[in-house]
């Protein structure tokens, strides 16, 4: 009977766990849909801005102007600036583990880190790396929440404290696949990689990039210099915000898949324990019948 009580207790415990993981799966599913919609909605704007920055040089050549901005100047890389976009909570499968492994494998030498998410902060601290600052961003990931972090990164780059700005984040491919990526943003040497990644994820990119095919002269108001003073900064801010939206979509997708797997495993374990319980109960009943029959025979 003690064995039966233990099995009943385990069945009840696993059922309670299954109820929790099922609830977390439903919550993650709801948040995943909103995060995916936000990420998809921001892609065309990020693509257009990146393409505009890429085509400015061509248009300026026609007008006789030149680009002069610190973001376009190549410099010797002494200290890399790495922005890590991770999660605040766990229970999202190997999402953070894969990202941190990629950082450990590819980021060698001097580097300064800015962390978004508690998991990134813990990783940088435990690995003994140089953590400049850490930030927490809400689920909605509004642009206003990123302003302090963006200002910190851009000011550090302009001051020469870091020689690159790179973003390490889990890229959202689909619900089942999230790939760790380290994307370089500054200095702006070649935008082709950024453009190719965005083109793959944006529907109707031909219409969005129509300005590239326009042979007419581009007029800058109030002037080309004033536009180019703001455009690179805006590009960096928009791309980082877009990557944060992508990482949020990856997070909730990974958590939903992990919680669904946990729920399915719990259901399977309940079935196995129920079978063990029935076998033990049947054995106990058989034993009692045999004892009764033996007692009757003895009399």
GROMACS .gro file of C-alpha atoms in nm:
model
  299
    1UNK     CA    1   0.000   0.000   0.000
    2UNK     CA    2   0.291   0.235   0.067
    3UNK     CA    3   0.404   0.185  -0.293
    4UNK     CA    4   0.056   0.274  -0.420
    5UNK     CA    5   0.050   0.591  -0.211
    6UNK     CA    6   0.388   0.695  -0.350
    7UNK     CA    7   0.270   0.643  -0.708
    8UNK     CA    8  -0.052   0.838  -0.643
    9UNK     CA    9   0.154   1.119  -0.495
   10UNK     CA   10   0.382   1.126  -0.798
   11UNK     CA   11   0.086   1.125  -1.038
   12UNK     CA   12  -0.066   1.422  -0.858
   13UNK     CA   13   0.266   1.608  -0.859
   14UNK     CA   14   0.322   1.553  -1.232
   15UNK     CA   15  -0.034   1.660  -1.312
   16UNK     CA   16   0.020   1.984  -1.120
   17UNK     CA   17   0.341   2.044  -1.311
   18UNK     CA   18   0.164   1.973  -1.641
   19UNK     CA   19  -0.102   2.228  -1.553
   20UNK     CA   20   0.166   2.492  -1.495
   21UNK     CA   21   0.357   2.417  -1.816
   22UNK     CA   22   0.032   2.415  -2.012
   23UNK     CA   23  -0.058   2.760  -1.880
   24UNK     CA   24   0.291   2.889  -1.963
   25UNK     CA   25   0.258   2.744  -2.313
   26UNK     CA   26  -0.068   2.931  -2.371
   27UNK     CA   27   0.074   3.258  -2.236
   28UNK     CA   28   0.388   3.223  -2.451
   29UNK     CA   29   0.174   3.146  -2.755
   30UNK     CA   30  -0.020   3.467  -2.708
   31UNK     CA   31   0.292   3.676  -2.652
   32UNK     CA   32   0.465   3.507  -2.946
   33UNK     CA   33   0.193   3.621  -3.186
   34UNK     CA   34   0.223   3.982  -3.072
   35UNK     CA   35   0.603   3.971  -3.085
   36UNK     CA   36   0.601   3.820  -3.433
   37UNK     CA   37   0.359   4.085  -3.558
   38UNK     CA   38   0.577   4.362  -3.414
   39UNK     CA   39   0.893   4.214  -3.569
   40UNK     CA   40   0.732   4.167  -3.910
   41UNK     CA   41   0.581   4.517  -3.906
   42UNK     CA   42   0.921   4.677  -3.840
   43UNK     CA   43   1.113   4.496  -4.114
   44UNK     CA   44   1.006   4.711  -4.412
   45UNK     CA   45   1.107   5.033  -4.233
   46UNK     CA   46   1.443   4.889  -4.130
   47UNK     CA   47   1.501   4.764  -4.487
   48UNK     CA   48   1.409   5.101  -4.640
   49UNK     CA   49   1.635   5.290  -4.400
   50UNK     CA   50   1.930   5.056  -4.459
   51UNK     CA   51   1.882   5.079  -4.835
   52UNK     CA   52   1.851   5.457  -4.819
   53UNK     CA   53   2.179   5.480  -4.632
   54UNK     CA   54   2.340   5.243  -4.881
   55UNK     CA   55   2.224   5.445  -5.184
   56UNK     CA   56   2.308   5.788  -5.041
   57UNK     CA   57   2.666   5.758  -5.167
   58UNK     CA   58   2.550   5.697  -5.521
   59UNK     CA   59   2.315   5.995  -5.513
   60UNK     CA   60   2.575   6.220  -5.354
   61UNK     CA   61   2.822   6.139  -5.630
   62UNK     CA   62   2.574   6.283  -5.877
   63UNK     CA   63   2.543   6.603  -5.675
   64UNK     CA   64   2.917   6.641  -5.610
   65UNK     CA   65   2.888   6.604  -5.231
   66UNK     CA   66   3.077   6.359  -5.011
   67UNK     CA   67   3.003   6.156  -4.701
   68UNK     CA   68   3.188   6.265  -4.387
   69UNK     CA   69   3.070   6.091  -4.072
   70UNK     CA   70   3.255   5.899  -3.798
   71UNK     CA   71   3.032   5.595  -3.854
   72UNK     CA   72   3.176   5.550  -4.205
   73UNK     CA   73   3.540   5.576  -4.101
   74UNK     CA   74   3.732   5.251  -4.063
   75UNK     CA   75   3.954   5.235  -3.757
   76UNK     CA   76   4.187   4.987  -3.596
   77UNK     CA   77   3.986   4.753  -3.379
   78UNK     CA   78   4.136   4.754  -3.033
   79UNK     CA   79   3.822   4.710  -2.823
   80UNK     CA   80   3.503   4.558  -2.958
   81UNK     CA   81   3.166   4.678  -2.835
   82UNK     CA   82   2.918   4.391  -2.800
   83UNK     CA   83   2.550   4.440  -2.726
   84UNK     CA   84   2.389   4.116  -2.605
   85UNK     CA   85   2.012   4.075  -2.640
   86UNK     CA   86   1.895   3.792  -2.416
   87UNK     CA   87   1.596   3.702  -2.199
   88UNK     CA   88   1.509   3.795  -1.842
   89UNK     CA   89   1.369   3.449  -1.766
   90UNK     CA   90   1.465   3.093  -1.847
   91UNK     CA   91   1.245   2.803  -1.956
   92UNK     CA   92   1.305   2.877  -2.324
   93UNK     CA   93   1.510   2.574  -2.422
   94UNK     CA   94   1.869   2.619  -2.545
   95UNK     CA   95   1.805   2.975  -2.673
   96UNK     CA   96   2.039   3.156  -2.434
   97UNK     CA   97   2.287   2.870  -2.413
   98UNK     CA   98   2.341   2.868  -2.790
   99UNK     CA   99   2.382   3.246  -2.797
  100UNK     CA  100   2.636   3.250  -2.514
  101UNK     CA  101   2.829   2.962  -2.669
  102UNK     CA  102   2.858   3.156  -2.995
  103UNK     CA  103   2.983   3.462  -2.808
  104UNK     CA  104   3.241   3.254  -2.623
  105UNK     CA  105   3.363   3.099  -2.949
  106UNK     CA  106   3.377   3.415  -3.162
  107UNK     CA  107   3.450   3.704  -2.926
  108UNK     CA  108   3.818   3.693  -2.837
  109UNK     CA  109   4.048   3.967  -2.715
  110UNK     CA  110   3.944   4.299  -2.563
  111UNK     CA  111   3.572   4.366  -2.566
  112UNK     CA  112   3.322   4.567  -2.367
  113UNK     CA  113   2.972   4.435  -2.319
  114UNK     CA  114   2.631   4.595  -2.279
  115UNK     CA  115   2.363   4.349  -2.170
  116UNK     CA  116   1.988   4.356  -2.224
  117UNK     CA  117   1.821   4.088  -2.013
  118UNK     CA  118   1.920   3.930  -1.683
  119UNK     CA  119   2.054   3.613  -1.846
  120UNK     CA  120   2.308   3.817  -2.047
  121UNK     CA  121   2.410   4.008  -1.734
  122UNK     CA  122   2.469   3.683  -1.546
  123UNK     CA  123   2.668   3.535  -1.835
  124UNK     CA  124   2.900   3.834  -1.871
  125UNK     CA  125   2.953   3.862  -1.495
  126UNK     CA  126   3.022   3.492  -1.442
  127UNK     CA  127   3.263   3.473  -1.734
  128UNK     CA  128   3.466   3.764  -1.596
  129UNK     CA  129   3.413   3.989  -1.899
  130UNK     CA  130   3.397   4.368  -1.896
  131UNK     CA  131   3.031   4.462  -1.839
  132UNK     CA  132   2.979   4.833  -1.903
  133UNK     CA  133   2.606   4.844  -1.830
  134UNK     CA  134   2.297   4.626  -1.820
  135UNK     CA  135   1.938   4.714  -1.906
  136UNK     CA  136   1.596   4.557  -1.866
  137UNK     CA  137   1.337   4.602  -2.142
  138UNK     CA  138   0.967   4.520  -2.110
  139UNK     CA  139   0.785   4.267  -2.326
  140UNK     CA  140   0.656   4.543  -2.555
  141UNK     CA  141   1.012   4.662  -2.625
  142UNK     CA  142   0.911   5.020  -2.697
  143UNK     CA  143   1.169   5.238  -2.870
  144UNK     CA  144   1.163   5.486  -2.581
  145UNK     CA  145   1.295   5.218  -2.345
  146UNK     CA  146   1.607   5.179  -2.559
  147UNK     CA  147   1.708   5.546  -2.567
  148UNK     CA  148   1.948   5.533  -2.266
  149UNK     CA  149   2.117   5.218  -2.396
  150UNK     CA  150   2.144   5.354  -2.752
  151UNK     CA  151   2.292   5.682  -2.628
  152UNK     CA  152   2.547   5.493  -2.419
  153UNK     CA  153   2.660   5.281  -2.716
  154UNK     CA  154   2.677   5.563  -2.969
  155UNK     CA  155   2.855   5.800  -2.731
  156UNK     CA  156   3.110   5.529  -2.643
  157UNK     CA  157   3.177   5.468  -3.013
  158UNK     CA  158   3.216   5.837  -3.095
  159UNK     CA  159   3.445   5.885  -2.795
  160UNK     CA  160   3.669   5.599  -2.909
  161UNK     CA  161   3.602   5.383  -2.604
  162UNK     CA  162   3.492   5.104  -2.838
  163UNK     CA  163   3.588   5.054  -3.202
  164UNK     CA  164   3.288   4.849  -3.315
  165UNK     CA  165   2.922   4.808  -3.230
  166UNK     CA  166   2.809   4.450  -3.274
  167UNK     CA  167   2.480   4.293  -3.170
  168UNK     CA  168   2.459   3.934  -3.046
  169UNK     CA  169   2.102   3.812  -3.048
  170UNK     CA  170   1.884   3.505  -3.120
  171UNK     CA  171   1.750   3.554  -3.472
  172UNK     CA  172   1.388   3.451  -3.530
  173UNK     CA  173   1.370   3.219  -3.833
  174UNK     CA  174   1.043   3.045  -3.758
  175UNK     CA  175   0.857   2.902  -3.460
  176UNK     CA  176   1.087   2.601  -3.437
  177UNK     CA  177   1.418   2.758  -3.539
  178UNK     CA  178   1.608   3.040  -3.366
  179UNK     CA  179   1.967   3.101  -3.473
  180UNK     CA  180   2.231   3.286  -3.265
  181UNK     CA  181   2.379   3.573  -3.467
  182UNK     CA  182   2.651   3.833  -3.408
  183UNK     CA  183   2.579   4.121  -3.647
  184UNK     CA  184   2.820   4.409  -3.700
  185UNK     CA  185   2.664   4.757  -3.721
  186UNK     CA  186   2.956   5.000  -3.687
  187UNK     CA  187   3.166   5.102  -3.860
  188UNK     CA  188   2.942   5.111  -4.167
  189UNK     CA  189   3.163   4.953  -4.431
  190UNK     CA  190   2.930   4.729  -4.626
  191UNK     CA  191   2.553   4.717  -4.581
  192UNK     CA  192   2.505   4.426  -4.818
  193UNK     CA  193   2.488   4.168  -4.535
  194UNK     CA  194   2.223   4.365  -4.346
  195UNK     CA  195   2.026   4.426  -4.665
  196UNK     CA  196   2.035   4.058  -4.766
  197UNK     CA  197   1.908   3.946  -4.424
  198UNK     CA  198   1.623   4.198  -4.434
  199UNK     CA  199   1.532   4.121  -4.796
  200UNK     CA  200   1.481   3.754  -4.714
  201UNK     CA  201   1.225   3.845  -4.447
  202UNK     CA  202   1.032   4.128  -4.614
  203UNK     CA  203   0.748   4.063  -4.856
  204UNK     CA  204   0.729   4.299  -5.154
  205UNK     CA  205   1.084   4.426  -5.110
  206UNK     CA  206   1.095   4.532  -5.479
  207UNK     CA  207   0.837   4.804  -5.416
  208UNK     CA  208   1.010   4.917  -5.097
  209UNK     CA  209   1.345   4.951  -5.273
  210UNK     CA  210   1.208   5.142  -5.571
  211UNK     CA  211   1.424   5.444  -5.485
  212UNK     CA  212   1.738   5.250  -5.578
  213UNK     CA  213   1.614   5.216  -5.937
  214UNK     CA  214   1.517   5.583  -5.963
  215UNK     CA  215   1.777   5.760  -6.179
  216UNK     CA  216   1.660   6.109  -6.090
  217UNK     CA  217   1.878   6.333  -5.876
  218UNK     CA  218   1.810   6.315  -5.503
  219UNK     CA  219   1.754   6.651  -5.336
  220UNK     CA  220   1.845   6.684  -4.968
  221UNK     CA  221   1.653   6.927  -4.747
  222UNK     CA  222   1.766   7.133  -4.565
  223UNK     CA  223   2.109   7.014  -4.689
  224UNK     CA  224   2.297   6.692  -4.755
  225UNK     CA  225   2.530   6.761  -4.463
  226UNK     CA  226   2.249   6.801  -4.211
  227UNK     CA  227   2.068   6.492  -4.337
  228UNK     CA  228   2.383   6.281  -4.318
  229UNK     CA  229   2.453   6.409  -3.969
  230UNK     CA  230   2.135   6.240  -3.843
  231UNK     CA  231   2.080   5.949  -4.083
  232UNK     CA  232   2.359   5.713  -3.963
  233UNK     CA  233   2.257   5.759  -3.599
  234UNK     CA  234   1.895   5.688  -3.689
  235UNK     CA  235   2.002   5.379  -3.885
  236UNK     CA  236   2.189   5.232  -3.586
  237UNK     CA  237   1.899   5.301  -3.350
  238UNK     CA  238   1.634   5.154  -3.581
  239UNK     CA  239   1.835   4.841  -3.662
  240UNK     CA  240   1.906   4.771  -3.293
  241UNK     CA  241   1.538   4.816  -3.211
  242UNK     CA  242   1.444   4.581  -3.495
  243UNK     CA  243   1.693   4.319  -3.374
  244UNK     CA  244   1.544   4.346  -3.025
  245UNK     CA  245   1.196   4.280  -3.170
  246UNK     CA  246   1.337   3.979  -3.356
  247UNK     CA  247   1.495   3.847  -3.034
  248UNK     CA  248   1.163   3.887  -2.849
  249UNK     CA  249   0.985   3.684  -3.118
  250UNK     CA  250   1.258   3.418  -3.092
  251UNK     CA  251   1.228   3.412  -2.712
  252UNK     CA  252   0.852   3.352  -2.699
  253UNK     CA  253   0.867   3.099  -2.981
  254UNK     CA  254   1.138   2.903  -2.801
  255UNK     CA  255   0.950   2.922  -2.471
  256UNK     CA  256   0.624   2.805  -2.628
  257UNK     CA  257   0.799   2.509  -2.792
  258UNK     CA  258   0.983   2.423  -2.467
  259UNK     CA  259   0.663   2.438  -2.260
  260UNK     CA  260   0.474   2.229  -2.515
  261UNK     CA  261   0.748   1.967  -2.498
  262UNK     CA  262   0.735   1.977  -2.116
  263UNK     CA  263   0.356   1.939  -2.123
  264UNK     CA  264   0.377   1.642  -2.361
  265UNK     CA  265   0.647   1.479  -2.148
  266UNK     CA  266   0.436   1.528  -1.836
  267UNK     CA  267   0.136   1.365  -2.007
  268UNK     CA  268   0.352   1.071  -2.112
  269UNK     CA  269   0.487   1.036  -1.759
  270UNK     CA  270   0.134   1.043  -1.613
  271UNK     CA  271   0.034   0.762  -1.849
  272UNK     CA  272   0.336   0.554  -1.745
  273UNK     CA  273   0.275   0.614  -1.374
  274UNK     CA  274  -0.096   0.530  -1.414
  275UNK     CA  275   0.002   0.202  -1.578
  276UNK     CA  276   0.245   0.127  -1.293
  277UNK     CA  277  -0.027   0.217  -1.041
  278UNK     CA  278  -0.278  -0.018  -1.202
  279UNK     CA  279  -0.023  -0.299  -1.212
  280UNK     CA  280   0.067  -0.249  -0.846
  281UNK     CA  281  -0.300  -0.230  -0.748
  282UNK     CA  282  -0.379  -0.548  -0.943
  283UNK     CA  283  -0.084  -0.725  -0.776
  284UNK     CA  284  -0.207  -0.615  -0.433
  285UNK     CA  285  -0.561  -0.742  -0.504
  286UNK     CA  286  -0.424  -1.072  -0.633
  287UNK     CA  287  -0.211  -1.109  -0.321
  288UNK     CA  288  -0.514  -1.049  -0.095
  289UNK     CA  289  -0.720  -1.307  -0.285
  290UNK     CA  290  -0.441  -1.561  -0.250
  291UNK     CA  291  -0.416  -1.493   0.124
  292UNK     CA  292  -0.793  -1.534   0.166
  293UNK     CA  293  -0.789  -1.856  -0.034
  294UNK     CA  294  -0.498  -1.991   0.168
  295UNK     CA  295  -0.671  -1.908   0.495
  296UNK     CA  296  -0.991  -2.079   0.376
  297UNK     CA  297  -0.797  -2.390   0.274
  298UNK     CA  298  -0.625  -2.406   0.613
  299UNK     CA  299  -0.961  -2.403   0.789
   0.00000   0.00000   0.00000
